[in-house]
């Protein structure tokens, strides 16, 4: 498991109030609401110094923690990163 995946598991667990696996479909499990999604996007942007917008906001990028980690890795590679606060 990558560091990003581990960190995102902790974020998602805190937001949804229960432990999940990296491949848990958060929408199918009824754990992801629009408010939770927005909070996770905000935390991901802040933590990893990336901007999530446009096509990146596709639900498929937030369906699982693995998908979120892949999005973070992809955006960091394409757009570069800044130091996390």
Coordinates of N, CA and C in Angstrom, one line a residue:
X1 N 0.9 -1.2 0.0 CA 0.0 0.0 0.0 C 0.9 1.2 0.0
X2 N 0.6 2.2 -0.9 CA 1.4 3.4 -0.9 C 1.1 4.3 0.3
X3 N 2.0 5.3 0.5 CA 1.7 6.3 1.5 C 0.5 7.1 1.3
X4 N 0.2 7.4 0.0 CA -1.0 8.2 -0.3 C -2.2 7.4 0.0
X5 N -2.2 6.1 -0.3 CA -3.4 5.3 -0.1 C -3.6 5.2 1.4
X6 N -2.6 5.0 2.2 CA -2.7 4.9 3.7 C -3.2 6.2 4.3
X7 N -2.7 7.3 3.8 CA -3.2 8.6 4.3 C -4.7 8.8 3.9
X8 N -5.0 8.5 2.7 CA -6.4 8.7 2.3 C -7.4 7.7 3.0
X9 N -6.9 6.5 3.3 CA -7.7 5.6 4.1 C -8.1 6.3 5.5
X10 N -7.1 6.9 6.1 CA -7.3 7.6 7.4 C -8.3 8.8 7.2
X11 N -8.2 9.5 6.1 CA -9.1 10.7 5.9 C -10.5 10.2 5.7
X12 N -10.6 9.2 4.8 CA -12.0 8.6 4.5 C -12.6 8.0 5.8
X13 N -11.8 7.3 6.5 CA -12.3 6.7 7.8 C -12.8 7.8 8.7
X14 N -12.1 8.8 8.8 CA -12.5 9.9 9.7 C -13.8 10.6 9.2
X15 N -13.9 10.7 7.9 CA -15.1 11.4 7.3 C -16.3 10.6 7.3
X16 N -16.2 9.3 7.1 CA -17.4 8.4 7.0 C -17.7 7.8 8.4
X17 N -16.8 7.8 9.3 CA -17.0 7.3 10.7 C -16.9 5.8 10.8
X18 N -16.2 5.2 9.9 CA -15.9 3.8 10.0 C -14.8 3.4 9.1
X19 N -14.1 2.3 9.5 CA -13.0 1.8 8.7 C -13.5 1.2 7.4
X20 N -12.8 1.5 6.3 CA -13.1 0.9 5.0 C -11.8 0.3 4.4
X21 N -12.0 -0.5 3.4 CA -10.8 -1.1 2.7 C -10.6 -0.1 1.5
X22 N -9.4 -0.2 1.0 CA -9.0 0.7 -0.1 C -9.8 0.4 -1.3
X23 N -10.4 -0.8 -1.5 CA -11.2 -1.0 -2.7 C -12.7 -1.0 -2.4
X24 N -13.1 -0.6 -1.2 CA -14.6 -0.5 -0.9 C -15.2 0.6 -1.8
X25 N -16.3 0.2 -2.5 CA -17.1 1.2 -3.3 C -17.9 2.0 -2.3
X26 N -17.4 3.2 -2.1 CA -18.0 4.1 -1.1 C -19.4 4.6 -1.4
X27 N -19.7 4.7 -2.7 CA -21.0 5.1 -3.1 C -22.0 3.9 -2.9
X28 N -21.6 2.7 -3.4 CA -22.5 1.6 -3.3 C -22.7 1.2 -1.8
X29 N -21.7 1.5 -0.9 CA -21.9 1.2 0.5 C -22.7 2.3 1.2
X30 N -23.1 3.3 0.5 CA -23.9 4.4 1.1 C -23.1 5.3 2.0
X31 N -21.8 5.3 1.9 CA -20.9 6.1 2.8 C -20.6 7.5 2.3
X32 N -20.8 7.7 1.0 CA -20.3 8.9 0.4 C -21.5 9.8 0.0
X33 N -21.6 10.9 0.7 CA -22.7 11.9 0.3 C -22.0 13.1 -0.4
X34 N -22.7 14.0 -0.9 CA -22.1 15.2 -1.6 C -21.3 16.0 -0.6
X35 N -21.7 16.1 0.7 CA -21.0 16.9 1.7 C -19.7 16.2 2.0
X36 N -19.7 14.9 2.2 CA -18.5 14.1 2.5 C -17.5 14.2 1.3
X37 N -18.1 14.1 0.1 CA -17.2 14.2 -1.1 C -16.5 15.5 -1.2
X38 N -17.3 16.6 -0.9 CA -16.7 17.9 -1.0 C -15.6 18.1 0.1
X39 N -15.8 17.5 1.3 CA -14.8 17.6 2.3 C -13.5 16.8 1.9
X40 N -13.7 15.7 1.4 CA -12.6 14.9 0.9 C -11.8 15.6 -0.2
X41 N -12.5 16.1 -1.1 CA -11.8 16.9 -2.2 C -11.0 18.0 -1.6
X42 N -11.6 18.8 -0.7 CA -10.9 19.9 -0.1 C -9.6 19.4 0.7
X43 N -9.8 18.3 1.4 CA -8.6 17.8 2.2 C -7.5 17.3 1.2
X44 N -7.9 16.6 0.2 CA -7.0 16.1 -0.8 C -6.2 17.3 -1.4
X45 N -6.9 18.3 -1.8 CA -6.3 19.5 -2.5 C -5.3 20.1 -1.5
X46 N -5.7 20.3 -0.3 CA -4.8 21.0 0.7 C -3.6 20.1 1.0
X47 N -3.8 18.8 1.3 CA -2.7 17.9 1.7 C -1.7 17.7 0.6
X48 N -2.2 17.6 -0.6 CA -1.2 17.2 -1.7 C -0.9 18.3 -2.6
X49 N -1.4 19.5 -2.3 CA -1.0 20.7 -3.1 C -1.4 20.6 -4.6
X50 N -2.6 20.0 -4.8 CA -3.1 19.9 -6.2 C -4.5 20.6 -6.2
X51 N -5.0 20.8 -7.5 CA -6.3 21.3 -7.7 C -7.1 20.2 -8.4
X52 N -8.2 19.9 -7.8 CA -9.1 18.9 -8.4 C -10.3 19.7 -9.0
X53 N -10.4 19.7 -10.3 CA -11.5 20.4 -11.0 C -11.8 19.8 -12.3
X54 N -12.9 20.3 -12.9 CA -13.3 19.8 -14.2 C -13.5 18.3 -14.3
X55 N -12.9 17.6 -15.2 CA -13.1 16.2 -15.4 C -12.6 15.4 -14.2
X56 N -11.6 16.0 -13.4 CA -11.1 15.3 -12.3 C -12.2 15.0 -11.2
X57 N -13.3 15.8 -11.2 CA -14.3 15.7 -10.2 C -15.3 14.5 -10.6
X58 N -15.0 13.7 -11.6 CA -15.8 12.6 -11.9 C -15.9 11.6 -10.7
X59 N -17.1 11.1 -10.5 CA -17.4 10.2 -9.3 C -16.5 9.0 -9.3
X60 N -16.1 8.6 -10.5 CA -15.2 7.4 -10.5 C -13.9 7.6 -9.8
X61 N -13.4 8.9 -9.8 CA -12.2 9.2 -9.1 C -12.3 9.2 -7.6
X62 N -13.5 9.1 -7.1 CA -13.7 9.1 -5.7 C -14.5 7.9 -5.2
X63 N -14.8 6.9 -6.1 CA -15.5 5.7 -5.7 C -14.8 4.9 -4.7
X64 N -13.5 4.8 -4.8 CA -12.7 4.0 -3.8 C -11.5 4.8 -3.4
X65 N -10.9 4.4 -2.3 CA -9.7 5.1 -1.9 C -8.6 4.8 -2.9
X66 N -8.6 3.6 -3.5 CA -7.6 3.3 -4.5 C -7.7 4.3 -5.7
X67 N -9.0 4.6 -6.1 CA -9.2 5.6 -7.2 C -8.7 7.0 -6.8
X68 N -9.0 7.3 -5.5 CA -8.5 8.7 -5.1 C -7.0 8.7 -5.1
X69 N -6.3 7.7 -4.6 CA -4.9 7.7 -4.6 C -4.3 7.8 -6.1
X70 N -5.0 7.1 -7.0 CA -4.5 7.1 -8.4 C -4.7 8.5 -8.9
X71 N -5.8 9.2 -8.6 CA -6.0 10.6 -9.0 C -4.9 11.5 -8.4
X72 N -4.6 11.4 -7.2 CA -3.6 12.2 -6.6 C -2.3 12.0 -7.3
X73 N -1.9 10.7 -7.5 CA -0.6 10.4 -8.2 C -0.6 11.0 -9.6
X74 N -1.7 10.9 -10.3 CA -1.8 11.4 -11.7 C -1.7 12.9 -11.7
X75 N -2.4 13.6 -10.8 CA -2.4 15.1 -10.8 C -1.1 15.6 -10.3
X76 N -0.4 14.9 -9.4 CA 0.9 15.3 -8.9 C 1.9 15.2 -10.1
X77 N 1.8 14.1 -10.9 CA 2.7 13.9 -12.0 C 2.5 14.9 -13.1
X78 N 1.2 15.2 -13.4 CA 0.9 16.1 -14.5 C 1.1 17.6 -14.1
X79 N 0.6 18.0 -12.9 CA 0.6 19.4 -12.6 C 1.7 19.8 -11.6
X80 N 2.5 18.8 -11.1 CA 3.5 19.1 -10.1 C 2.9 19.3 -8.8
X81 N 3.7 19.5 -7.8 CA 3.2 19.7 -6.4 C 3.8 20.8 -5.8
X82 N 3.2 21.3 -4.7 CA 3.8 22.3 -3.8 C 3.9 21.6 -2.5
X83 N 4.7 22.2 -1.6 CA 4.8 21.5 -0.3 C 3.5 21.6 0.4
X84 N 3.2 20.5 1.1 CA 2.0 20.5 1.9 C 2.2 21.3 3.2
X85 N 1.2 22.0 3.6 CA 1.3 22.8 4.8 C 1.6 22.0 6.1

